[in-house]
Coordinates of C-alpha atoms in Angstrom, one line a residue:
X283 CA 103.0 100.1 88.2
X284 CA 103.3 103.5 89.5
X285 CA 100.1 105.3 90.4
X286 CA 102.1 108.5 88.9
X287 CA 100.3 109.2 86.1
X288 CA 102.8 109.9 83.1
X289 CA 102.6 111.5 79.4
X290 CA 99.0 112.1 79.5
X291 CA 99.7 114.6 76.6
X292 CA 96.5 116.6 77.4
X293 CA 96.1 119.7 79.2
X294 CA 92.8 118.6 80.9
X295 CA 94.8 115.9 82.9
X296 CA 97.5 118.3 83.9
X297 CA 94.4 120.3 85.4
X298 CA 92.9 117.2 87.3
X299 CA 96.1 116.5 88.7
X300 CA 97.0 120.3 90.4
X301 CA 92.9 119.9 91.2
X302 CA 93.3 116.9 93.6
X303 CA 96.1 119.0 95.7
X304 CA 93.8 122.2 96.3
X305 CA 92.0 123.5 98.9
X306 CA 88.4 124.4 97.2
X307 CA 85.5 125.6 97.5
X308 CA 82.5 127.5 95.7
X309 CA 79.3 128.2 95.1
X310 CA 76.4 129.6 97.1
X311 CA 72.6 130.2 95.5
X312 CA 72.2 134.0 94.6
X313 CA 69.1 135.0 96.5
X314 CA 66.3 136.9 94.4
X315 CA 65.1 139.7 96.6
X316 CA 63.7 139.0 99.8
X317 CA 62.9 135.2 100.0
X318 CA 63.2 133.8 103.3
X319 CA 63.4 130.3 102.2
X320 CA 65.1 127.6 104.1
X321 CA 68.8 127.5 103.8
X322 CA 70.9 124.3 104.9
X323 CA 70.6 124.0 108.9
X324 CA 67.6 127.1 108.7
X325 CA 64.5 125.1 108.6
X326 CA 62.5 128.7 109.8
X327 CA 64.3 130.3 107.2
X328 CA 64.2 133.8 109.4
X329 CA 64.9 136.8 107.5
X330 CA 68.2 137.4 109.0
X331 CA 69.4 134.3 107.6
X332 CA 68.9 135.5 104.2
X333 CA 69.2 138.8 104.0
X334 CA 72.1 139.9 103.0
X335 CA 72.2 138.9 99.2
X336 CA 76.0 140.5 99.0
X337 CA 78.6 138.2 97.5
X338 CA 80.0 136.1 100.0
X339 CA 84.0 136.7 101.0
X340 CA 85.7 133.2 101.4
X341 CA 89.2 133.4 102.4
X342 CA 90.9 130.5 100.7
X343 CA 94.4 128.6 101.1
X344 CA 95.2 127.4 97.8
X345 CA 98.0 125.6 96.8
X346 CA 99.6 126.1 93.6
X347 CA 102.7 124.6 91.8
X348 CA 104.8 127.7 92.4
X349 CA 106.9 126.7 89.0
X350 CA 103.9 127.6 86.7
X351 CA 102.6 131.6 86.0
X352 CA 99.2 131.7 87.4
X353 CA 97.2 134.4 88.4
X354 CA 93.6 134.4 90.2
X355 CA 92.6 138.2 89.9
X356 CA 93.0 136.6 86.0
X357 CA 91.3 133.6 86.1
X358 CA 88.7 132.9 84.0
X359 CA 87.3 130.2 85.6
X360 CA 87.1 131.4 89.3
X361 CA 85.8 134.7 87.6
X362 CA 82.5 132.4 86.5
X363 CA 82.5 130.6 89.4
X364 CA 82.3 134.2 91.6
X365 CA 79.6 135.0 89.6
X366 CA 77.6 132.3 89.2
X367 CA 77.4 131.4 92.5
X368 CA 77.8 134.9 94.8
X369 CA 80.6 134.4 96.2
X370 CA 83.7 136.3 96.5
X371 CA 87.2 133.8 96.3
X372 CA 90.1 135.7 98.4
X373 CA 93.0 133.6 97.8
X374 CA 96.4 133.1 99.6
X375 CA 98.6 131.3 97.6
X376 CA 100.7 128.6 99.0
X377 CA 103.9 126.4 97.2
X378 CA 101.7 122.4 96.8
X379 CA 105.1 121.1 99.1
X380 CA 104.4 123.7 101.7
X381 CA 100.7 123.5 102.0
X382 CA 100.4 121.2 105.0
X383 CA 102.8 123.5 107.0
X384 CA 101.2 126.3 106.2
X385 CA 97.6 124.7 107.1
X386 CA 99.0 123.5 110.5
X387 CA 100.4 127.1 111.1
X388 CA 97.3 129.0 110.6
X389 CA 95.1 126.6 112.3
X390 CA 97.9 127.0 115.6
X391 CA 97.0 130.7 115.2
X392 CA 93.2 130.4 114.4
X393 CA 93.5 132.3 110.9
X394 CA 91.7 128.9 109.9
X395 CA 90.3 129.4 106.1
X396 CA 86.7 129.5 105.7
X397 CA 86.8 126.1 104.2
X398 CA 89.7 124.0 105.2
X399 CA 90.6 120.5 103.2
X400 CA 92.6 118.8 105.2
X401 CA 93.8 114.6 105.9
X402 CA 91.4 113.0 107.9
X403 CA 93.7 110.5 109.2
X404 CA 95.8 112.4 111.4
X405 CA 95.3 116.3 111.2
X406 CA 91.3 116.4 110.8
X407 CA 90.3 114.1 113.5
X408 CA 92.8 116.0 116.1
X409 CA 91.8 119.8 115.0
X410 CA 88.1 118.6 114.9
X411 CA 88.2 117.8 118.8
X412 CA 90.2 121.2 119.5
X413 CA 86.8 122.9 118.3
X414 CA 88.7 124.3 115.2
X415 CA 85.5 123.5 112.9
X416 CA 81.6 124.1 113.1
X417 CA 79.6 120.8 113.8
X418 CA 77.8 119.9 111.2
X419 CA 75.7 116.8 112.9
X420 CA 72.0 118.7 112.8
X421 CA 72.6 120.9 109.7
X422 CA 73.7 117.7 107.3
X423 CA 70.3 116.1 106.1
X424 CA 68.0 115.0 103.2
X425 CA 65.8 117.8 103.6
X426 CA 68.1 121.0 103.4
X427 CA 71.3 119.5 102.0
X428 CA 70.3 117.1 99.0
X429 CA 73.1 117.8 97.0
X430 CA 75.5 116.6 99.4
X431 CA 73.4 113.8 101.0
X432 CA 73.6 112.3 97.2
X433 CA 77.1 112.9 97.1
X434 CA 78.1 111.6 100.4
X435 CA 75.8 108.1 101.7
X436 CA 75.1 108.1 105.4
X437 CA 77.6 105.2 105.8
X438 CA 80.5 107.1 104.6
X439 CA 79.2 110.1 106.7
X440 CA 79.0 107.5 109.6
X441 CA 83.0 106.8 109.2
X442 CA 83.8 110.3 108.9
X443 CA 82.4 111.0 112.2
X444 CA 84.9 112.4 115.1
X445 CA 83.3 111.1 118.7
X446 CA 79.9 110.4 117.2
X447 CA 79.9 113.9 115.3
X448 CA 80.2 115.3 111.8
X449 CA 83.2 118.1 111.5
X450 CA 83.4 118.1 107.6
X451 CA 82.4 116.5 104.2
X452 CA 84.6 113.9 103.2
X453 CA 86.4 114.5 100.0
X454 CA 87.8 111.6 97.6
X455 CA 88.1 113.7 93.6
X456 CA 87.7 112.4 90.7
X457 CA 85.2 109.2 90.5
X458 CA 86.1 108.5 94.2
X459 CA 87.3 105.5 95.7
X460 CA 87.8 102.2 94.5
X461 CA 90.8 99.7 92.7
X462 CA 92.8 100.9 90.6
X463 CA 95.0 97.8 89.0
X464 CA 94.8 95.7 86.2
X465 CA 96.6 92.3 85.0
X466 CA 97.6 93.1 81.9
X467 CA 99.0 91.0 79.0
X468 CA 100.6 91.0 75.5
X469 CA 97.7 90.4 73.5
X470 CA 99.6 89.0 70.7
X471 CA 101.3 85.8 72.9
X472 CA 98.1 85.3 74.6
X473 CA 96.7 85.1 70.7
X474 CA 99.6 82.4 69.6
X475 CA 98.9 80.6 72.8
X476 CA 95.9 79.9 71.4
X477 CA 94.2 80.9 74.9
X478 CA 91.3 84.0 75.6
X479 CA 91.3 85.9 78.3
X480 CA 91.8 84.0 81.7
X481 CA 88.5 84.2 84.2
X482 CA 90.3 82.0 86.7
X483 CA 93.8 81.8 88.6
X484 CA 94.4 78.1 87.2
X485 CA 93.6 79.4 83.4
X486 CA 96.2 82.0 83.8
X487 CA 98.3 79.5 85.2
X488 CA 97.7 77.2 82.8
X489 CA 98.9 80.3 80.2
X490 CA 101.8 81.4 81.5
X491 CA 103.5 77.8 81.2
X492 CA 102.4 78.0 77.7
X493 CA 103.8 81.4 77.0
X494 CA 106.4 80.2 78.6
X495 CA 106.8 77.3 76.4
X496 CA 106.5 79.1 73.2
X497 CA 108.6 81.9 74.6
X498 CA 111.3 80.5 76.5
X499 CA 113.2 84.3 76.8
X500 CA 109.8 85.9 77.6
X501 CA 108.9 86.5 81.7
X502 CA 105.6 85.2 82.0
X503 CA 104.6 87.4 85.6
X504 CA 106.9 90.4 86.1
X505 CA 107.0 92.3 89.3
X506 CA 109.4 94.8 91.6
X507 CA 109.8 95.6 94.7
X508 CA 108.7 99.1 95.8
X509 CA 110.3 100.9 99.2
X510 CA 110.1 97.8 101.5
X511 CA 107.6 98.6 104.2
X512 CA 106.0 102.2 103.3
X513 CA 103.4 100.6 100.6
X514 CA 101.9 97.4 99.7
X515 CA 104.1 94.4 98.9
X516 CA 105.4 94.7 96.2
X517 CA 103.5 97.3 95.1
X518 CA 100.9 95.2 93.7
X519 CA 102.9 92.7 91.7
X520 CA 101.2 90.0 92.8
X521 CA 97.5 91.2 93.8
X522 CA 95.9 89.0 91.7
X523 CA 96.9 85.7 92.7
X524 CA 97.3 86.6 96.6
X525 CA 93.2 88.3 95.7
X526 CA 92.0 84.1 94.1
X527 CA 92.8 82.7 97.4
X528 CA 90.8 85.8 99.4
X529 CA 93.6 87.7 100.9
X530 CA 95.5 91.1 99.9
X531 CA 98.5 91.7 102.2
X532 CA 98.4 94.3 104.5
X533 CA 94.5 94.9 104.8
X534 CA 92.9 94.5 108.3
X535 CA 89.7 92.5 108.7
X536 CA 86.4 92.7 111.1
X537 CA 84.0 90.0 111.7
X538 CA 81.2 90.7 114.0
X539 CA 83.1 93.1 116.1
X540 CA 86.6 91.1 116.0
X541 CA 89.5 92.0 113.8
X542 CA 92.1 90.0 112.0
X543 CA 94.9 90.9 109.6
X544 CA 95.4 89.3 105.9
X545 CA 99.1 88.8 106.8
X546 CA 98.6 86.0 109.4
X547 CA 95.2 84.6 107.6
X548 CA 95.8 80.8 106.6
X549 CA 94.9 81.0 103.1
X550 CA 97.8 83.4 103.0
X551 CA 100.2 80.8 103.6
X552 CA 98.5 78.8 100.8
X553 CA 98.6 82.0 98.1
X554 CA 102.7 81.9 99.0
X555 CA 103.2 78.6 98.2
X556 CA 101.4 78.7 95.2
X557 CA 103.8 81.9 94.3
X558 CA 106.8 79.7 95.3
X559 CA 105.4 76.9 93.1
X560 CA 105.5 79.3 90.0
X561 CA 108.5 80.9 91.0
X562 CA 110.1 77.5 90.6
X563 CA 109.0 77.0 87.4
X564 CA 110.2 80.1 85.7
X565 CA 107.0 82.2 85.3
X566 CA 108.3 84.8 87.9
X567 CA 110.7 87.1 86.6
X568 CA 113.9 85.7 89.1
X569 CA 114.7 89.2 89.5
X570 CA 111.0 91.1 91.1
X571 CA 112.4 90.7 94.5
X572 CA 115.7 93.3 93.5
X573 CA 114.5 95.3 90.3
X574 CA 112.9 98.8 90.2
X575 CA 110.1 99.6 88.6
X576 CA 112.0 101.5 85.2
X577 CA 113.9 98.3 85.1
X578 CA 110.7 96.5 84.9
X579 CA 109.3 99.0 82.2
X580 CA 112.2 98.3 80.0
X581 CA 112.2 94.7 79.8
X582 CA 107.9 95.3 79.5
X583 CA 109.0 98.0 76.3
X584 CA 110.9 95.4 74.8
X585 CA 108.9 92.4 74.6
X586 CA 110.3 90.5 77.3
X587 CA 107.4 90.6 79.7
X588 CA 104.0 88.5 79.0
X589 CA 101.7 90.2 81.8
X590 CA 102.1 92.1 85.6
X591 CA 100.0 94.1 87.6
X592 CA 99.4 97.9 86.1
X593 CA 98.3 101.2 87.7
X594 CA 95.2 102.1 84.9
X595 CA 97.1 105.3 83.6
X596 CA 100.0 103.6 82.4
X597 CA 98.7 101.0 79.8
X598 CA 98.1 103.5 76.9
X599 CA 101.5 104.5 77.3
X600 CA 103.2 100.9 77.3
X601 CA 101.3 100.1 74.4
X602 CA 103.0 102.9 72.4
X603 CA 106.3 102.3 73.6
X604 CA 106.0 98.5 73.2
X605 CA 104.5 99.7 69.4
X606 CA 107.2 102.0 69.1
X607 CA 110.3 99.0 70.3
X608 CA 108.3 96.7 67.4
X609 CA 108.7 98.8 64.7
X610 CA 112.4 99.2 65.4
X611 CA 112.5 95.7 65.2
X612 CA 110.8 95.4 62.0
X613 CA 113.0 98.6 60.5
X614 CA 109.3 100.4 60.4
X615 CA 110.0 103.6 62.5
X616 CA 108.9 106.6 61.0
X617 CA 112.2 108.8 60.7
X618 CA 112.0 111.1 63.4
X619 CA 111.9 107.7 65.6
X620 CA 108.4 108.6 66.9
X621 CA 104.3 107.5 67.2
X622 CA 101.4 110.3 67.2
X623 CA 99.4 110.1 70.2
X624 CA 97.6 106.8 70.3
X625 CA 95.6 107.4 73.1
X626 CA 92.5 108.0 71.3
X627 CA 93.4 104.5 69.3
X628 CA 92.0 101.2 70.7
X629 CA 95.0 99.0 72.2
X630 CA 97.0 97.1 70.1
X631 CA 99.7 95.5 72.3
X632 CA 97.7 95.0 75.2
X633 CA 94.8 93.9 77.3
X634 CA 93.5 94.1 80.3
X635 CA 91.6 92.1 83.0
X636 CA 90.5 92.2 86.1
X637 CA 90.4 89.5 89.2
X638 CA 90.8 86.2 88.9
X639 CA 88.8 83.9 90.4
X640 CA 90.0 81.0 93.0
X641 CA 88.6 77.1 93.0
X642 CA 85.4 78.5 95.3
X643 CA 84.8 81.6 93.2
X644 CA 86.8 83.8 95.2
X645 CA 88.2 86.8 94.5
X646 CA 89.8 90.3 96.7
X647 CA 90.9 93.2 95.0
X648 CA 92.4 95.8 97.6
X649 CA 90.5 99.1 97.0
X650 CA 91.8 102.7 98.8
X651 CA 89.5 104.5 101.5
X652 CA 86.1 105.8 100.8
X653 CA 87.5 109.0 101.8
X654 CA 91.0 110.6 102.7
X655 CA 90.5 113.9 103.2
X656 CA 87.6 116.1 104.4
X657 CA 86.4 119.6 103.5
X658 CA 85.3 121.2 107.1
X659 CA 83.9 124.5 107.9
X660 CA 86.1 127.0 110.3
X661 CA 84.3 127.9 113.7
X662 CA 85.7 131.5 113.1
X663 CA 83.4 132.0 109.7
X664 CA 81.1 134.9 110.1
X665 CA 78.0 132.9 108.7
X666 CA 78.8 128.9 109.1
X667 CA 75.3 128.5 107.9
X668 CA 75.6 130.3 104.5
X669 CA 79.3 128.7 103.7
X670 CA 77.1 125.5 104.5
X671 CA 74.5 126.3 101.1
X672 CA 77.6 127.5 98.9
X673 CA 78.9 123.8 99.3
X674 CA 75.2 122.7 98.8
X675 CA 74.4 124.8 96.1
X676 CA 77.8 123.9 94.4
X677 CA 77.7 120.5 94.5
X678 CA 74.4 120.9 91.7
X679 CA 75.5 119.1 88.4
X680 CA 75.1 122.2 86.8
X681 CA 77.8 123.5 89.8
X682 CA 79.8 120.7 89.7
X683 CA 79.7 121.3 85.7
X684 CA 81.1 124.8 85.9
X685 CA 83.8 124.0 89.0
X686 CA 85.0 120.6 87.7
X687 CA 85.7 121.2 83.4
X688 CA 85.5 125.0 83.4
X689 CA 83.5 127.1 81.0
X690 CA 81.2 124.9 78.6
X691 CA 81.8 126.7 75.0
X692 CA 85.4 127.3 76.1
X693 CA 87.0 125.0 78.4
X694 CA 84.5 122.2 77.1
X695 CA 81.7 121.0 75.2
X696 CA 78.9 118.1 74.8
X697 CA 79.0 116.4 71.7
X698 CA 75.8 114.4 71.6
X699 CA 75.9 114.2 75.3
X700 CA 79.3 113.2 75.4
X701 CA 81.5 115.6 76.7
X702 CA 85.0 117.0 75.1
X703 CA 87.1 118.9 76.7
X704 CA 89.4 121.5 74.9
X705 CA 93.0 120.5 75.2
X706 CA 94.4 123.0 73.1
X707 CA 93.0 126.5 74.8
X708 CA 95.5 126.7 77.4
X709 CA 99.3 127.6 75.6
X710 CA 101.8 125.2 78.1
X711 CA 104.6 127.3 78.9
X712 CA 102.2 130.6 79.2
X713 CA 99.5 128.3 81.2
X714 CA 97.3 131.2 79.2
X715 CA 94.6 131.2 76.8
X716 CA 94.9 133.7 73.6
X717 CA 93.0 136.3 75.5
X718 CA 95.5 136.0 78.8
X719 CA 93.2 134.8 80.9
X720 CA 94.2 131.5 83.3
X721 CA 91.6 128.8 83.8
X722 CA 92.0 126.9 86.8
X723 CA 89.5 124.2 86.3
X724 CA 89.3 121.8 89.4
X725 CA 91.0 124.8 91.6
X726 CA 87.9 125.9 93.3
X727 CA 85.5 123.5 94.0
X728 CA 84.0 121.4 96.6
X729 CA 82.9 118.6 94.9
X730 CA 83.5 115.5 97.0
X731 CA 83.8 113.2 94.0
X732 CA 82.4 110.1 96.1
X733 CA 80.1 109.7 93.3
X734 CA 82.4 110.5 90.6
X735 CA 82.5 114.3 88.6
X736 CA 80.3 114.4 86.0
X737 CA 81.1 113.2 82.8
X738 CA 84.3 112.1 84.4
X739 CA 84.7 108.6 82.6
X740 CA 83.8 109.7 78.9
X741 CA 86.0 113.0 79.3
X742 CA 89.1 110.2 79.1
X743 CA 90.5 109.4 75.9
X744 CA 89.4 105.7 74.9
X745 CA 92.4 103.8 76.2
X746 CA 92.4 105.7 79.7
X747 CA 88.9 105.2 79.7
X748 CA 89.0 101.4 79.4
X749 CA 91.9 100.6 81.3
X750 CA 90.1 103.0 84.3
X751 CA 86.5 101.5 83.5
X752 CA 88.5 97.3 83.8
X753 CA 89.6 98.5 87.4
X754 CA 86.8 100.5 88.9
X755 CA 84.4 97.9 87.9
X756 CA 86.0 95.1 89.4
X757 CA 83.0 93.5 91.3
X758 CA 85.4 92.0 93.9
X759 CA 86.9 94.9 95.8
X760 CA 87.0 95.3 99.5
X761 CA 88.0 97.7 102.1
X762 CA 90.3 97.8 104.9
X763 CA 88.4 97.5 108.2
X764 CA 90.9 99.4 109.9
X765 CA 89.9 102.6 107.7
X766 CA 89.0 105.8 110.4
X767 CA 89.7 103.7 113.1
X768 CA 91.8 104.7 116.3
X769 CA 95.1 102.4 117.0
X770 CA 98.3 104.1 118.8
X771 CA 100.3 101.1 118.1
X772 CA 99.1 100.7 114.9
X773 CA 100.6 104.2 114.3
X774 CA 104.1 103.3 116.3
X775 CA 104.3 99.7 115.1
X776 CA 102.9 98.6 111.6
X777 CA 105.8 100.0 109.4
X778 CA 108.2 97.5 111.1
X779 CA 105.4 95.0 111.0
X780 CA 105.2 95.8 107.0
X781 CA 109.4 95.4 106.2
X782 CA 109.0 92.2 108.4
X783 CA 106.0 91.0 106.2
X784 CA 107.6 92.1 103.0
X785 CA 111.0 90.3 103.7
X786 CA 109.4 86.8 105.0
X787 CA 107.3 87.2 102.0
X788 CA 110.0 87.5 99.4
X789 CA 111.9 84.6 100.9
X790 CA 109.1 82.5 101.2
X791 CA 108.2 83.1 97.4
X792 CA 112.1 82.5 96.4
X793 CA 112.2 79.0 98.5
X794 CA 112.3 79.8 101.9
X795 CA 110.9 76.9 104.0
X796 CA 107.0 77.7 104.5
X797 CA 107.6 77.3 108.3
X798 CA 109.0 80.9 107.9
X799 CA 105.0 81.7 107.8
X800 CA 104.0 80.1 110.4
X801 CA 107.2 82.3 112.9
X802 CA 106.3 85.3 111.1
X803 CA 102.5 85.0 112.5
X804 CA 103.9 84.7 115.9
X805 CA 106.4 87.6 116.1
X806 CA 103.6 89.3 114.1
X807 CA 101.3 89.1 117.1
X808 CA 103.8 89.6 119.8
X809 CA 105.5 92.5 118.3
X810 CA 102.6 94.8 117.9
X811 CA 99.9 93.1 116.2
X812 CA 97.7 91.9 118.8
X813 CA 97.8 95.1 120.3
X814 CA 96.9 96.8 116.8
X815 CA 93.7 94.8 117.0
X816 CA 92.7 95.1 120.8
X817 CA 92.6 99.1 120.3
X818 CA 91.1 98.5 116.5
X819 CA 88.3 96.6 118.2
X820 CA 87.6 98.9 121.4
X821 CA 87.5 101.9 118.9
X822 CA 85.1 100.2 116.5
X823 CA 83.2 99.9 120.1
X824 CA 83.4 103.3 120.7
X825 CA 82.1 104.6 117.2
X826 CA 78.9 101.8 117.0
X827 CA 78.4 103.7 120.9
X828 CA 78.8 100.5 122.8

């Protein structure tokens, strides 16, 4: 399903959401009177490193969803943060759609923000060799930057580095990386099946033909077709029985320094024509190759789907609706044709799974990128060195406590450890609290979120929680190998490489003779893709410095 996260219903969410698309940054340690301790990258800890104990001014580029009110000189959040951690926010204000201009502008004129956050894949890696940000290489360490050692591991560190150097901190949000899809099924048919919870690719297939059999006008896998080349096939629709044969379209692979591509792996062409065989039979929806994804959601709403692939947030809301499309059935609707909020309510409809396993064991589940943005340091700052503790000192749990959920007593509190976060301070349309005060939670921080935010998992209601907690603890989840890596070609060519994939595949899937693999492989190679993996492999050279 979509990864757009819809009807949430709780003002907290709304908050992580504008959090993940601003630039942050907080926090430095409020000196008592003249220490000379160590700062970050000051092992003598001179005196001139430390002595001015004035708040420190960080010019910030924020961007901001220009349709809501919000103002910062009335934020009550950025207020605590200012105080709590010395530091002085001065914010320009940017439209979210314009902020990458805008960035690209300033850095062409050198009025570079103190902090920058900015896409590693393209922008970071380009302005980081232009000299735009301070090198971080001998200032980054267990000793004088704990905080963000713990947040960051030395591998990921190793994979953000621009020609053997670090530029920036790499920046994920939220609990970081990882897979984000679950096979989900009606809980109910699996039930009159008389079947639990498949473990294995040939259990599931073994209970869709008898869904199938006891529901002959019930899809047993649906799927859709997302924008043909510009995102994984088929969006996901299929990752779990591609994953029990040890591939996942599109992902690159490297074995002892030589790289390889799912898409032209052999057990791909096995994975297709085990689709094709179930395709066949009738457990494919006929139509995945030509639907959209709300076409898909209304045949899920109204019974006519037994399991497909979903994107974590929107479970708890197609368990209401498919609730809400039962009790219309049954003449049960409350009158104003409506369910409460059942978020908070254990599933009824649904559950959810993760891999499934092939005959060896195997499994794949495609996770994102460590890391796809970073936060870096401008070379213009006055004092890189002290901007360098504020993200330190920030990244604290007490810090990350503060930047992250807000005001504890306000904005949140911990039950018996647990934390709760107060959904109803914040009026909607005002975007105020009673006293008038904004409280942009998750707009001024620095917290990577490799590790995850704290409390980030139990701040969910119970059915985001469990649907999130299925997918990010999916044992069997692997990386592209072609993450931070350097291929021109791959840039120019792997788009038309993609709608080629995606168009074999489907026809493949629908009938097509398999031998339409075995050309696609070929032109594959010819048209781009060995090239991809020459320059993939001399750049994996270049950054192991051989």
């Amino acid at each position: 399903m979509s990864k757009t996260i819809k009807h949430w219903g709780y003002g907290v969410l709304a908050a992580m959401l504008l959090g993940t698309l601003t630039l942050s940054g907080c926090g430095s340690k409020s000196e008592e009177g003249g220490s000379a301790s160590p700062e970050p990258g000051n092992p003598s800890g001179t005196p001139e490193a430390t002595a001015d104990h004035s708040p420190y001014e960080l010019k910030w580029l924020k961007a901001q969803d220009i349709s809501l009110p919000y103002d910062p000189s009335k934020d009550a959040v950025k207020q605590a943060i200012e105080a709590k951690l010395n530091i002085k926010i001065v914010p320009e204000m940017v439209d979210v759609q314009q902020y990458k201009t805008k960035l690209n502008l300033k850095m062409a004129s050198s009025d570079i923000p103190d902090v920058t956050r900015i896409d590693f894949a393209d922008d970071f890696q380009k302005y980081a060799q232009q000299g735009a940000f301070v090198d971080l290489t001998d200032l980054i360490n267990e000793k004088d930057t704990p905080n963000i050692m713990k947040e960051v591991p030395p591998d990921v560190f190793e994979q953000a580095k621009v020609n053997g150097r670090i530029y920036g901190i790499p920046y994920q949000g939220g609990p970081g990386a990882g897979y984000r899809w679950d096979l989900v099924m009606r809980k109910d048919y699996m039930e009159q099946a008389g079947a639990s919870v498949p473990k294995t690719l040939d259990e599931y297939y073994n209970l869709l033909k008898k869904v199938k059999e006891q529901h002959p006008e019930v899809i047993p896998l649906g799927g859709y077709t997302s924008q043909i080349g510009q995102v994984k096939f088929a969006n996901n629709s299929f990752d779990n029985v591609f994953g029990a044969f040890g591939v996942t379209p599109g992902f690159f692979t490297e074995k002892d320094g030589k790289f390889s591509n799912y898409d032209i792996d052999p057990r791909m062409r096995d994975a297709l024509l085990f689709l094709q065989k179930m395709y066949k039979e009738g457990l494919i929806d006929k139509e995945f190759s030509t639907i959209k994804e709300e076409q898909l959601r209304a045949k899920i709403f109204s019974g006519k789907v037994f399991s497909w692939m979903g994107w974590w947030s929107t479970a708890s809301d197609y368990d209401t609706q498919i609730e809400t499309n039962e009790l219309i059935k049954s003449g049960k609707l409350a009158k104003d044709g409506s369910l409460p909020n059942q978020a908070e309510q254990p599933f009824k409809y649904l559950t959810l799974t993760g891999s499934l396993l092939g005959k060896d064991g195997t499994a794949v589940a495609p996770m994102g990128a460590p890391f796809s943005q970073m936060n870096a340091i401008s070379a213009k700052t006055k004092d890189p060195k002290r901007v360098l503790s504020i993200i330190e000192d920030s990244l604290s749990e007490e810090n990350q406590m503060l930047t992250v959920w807000g005001i504890e007593g306000e904005d949140y509190s911990l039950v018996d450890g647990k934390l709760k976060t107060n959904t109803t301070l914040v009026d909607p349309k005002t975007q105020q609290d009673p006293s008038g005060n904004f409280r942009g939670t998750q707009s001024y921080l620095f917290a990577p979120g490799l590790k995850g935010w704290p409390h980030y998992l139990e701040s969910l209601p119970l059915r985001f929680s469990e649907a999130l907690g299925v997918a990010i603890n999916n044992e069997h989840q692997i990386t592209d190998a072609s993450n931070y890596l350097e291929s021109p070609t791959k840039i120019a060519k792997l788009t038309e490489l993609d709608t080629m994939r995606d168009s074999v595949f489907t026809q493949i899937i629908m009938g097509a003779d398999i031998k339409k693999f075995d050309e696609f492989v070929e032109k594959w190679k010819s048209q781009g893709g060995d090239q991809i993996l020459s320059e993939l492999e001399a750049s994996y050279q270049k950054k192991a410095g051989k």
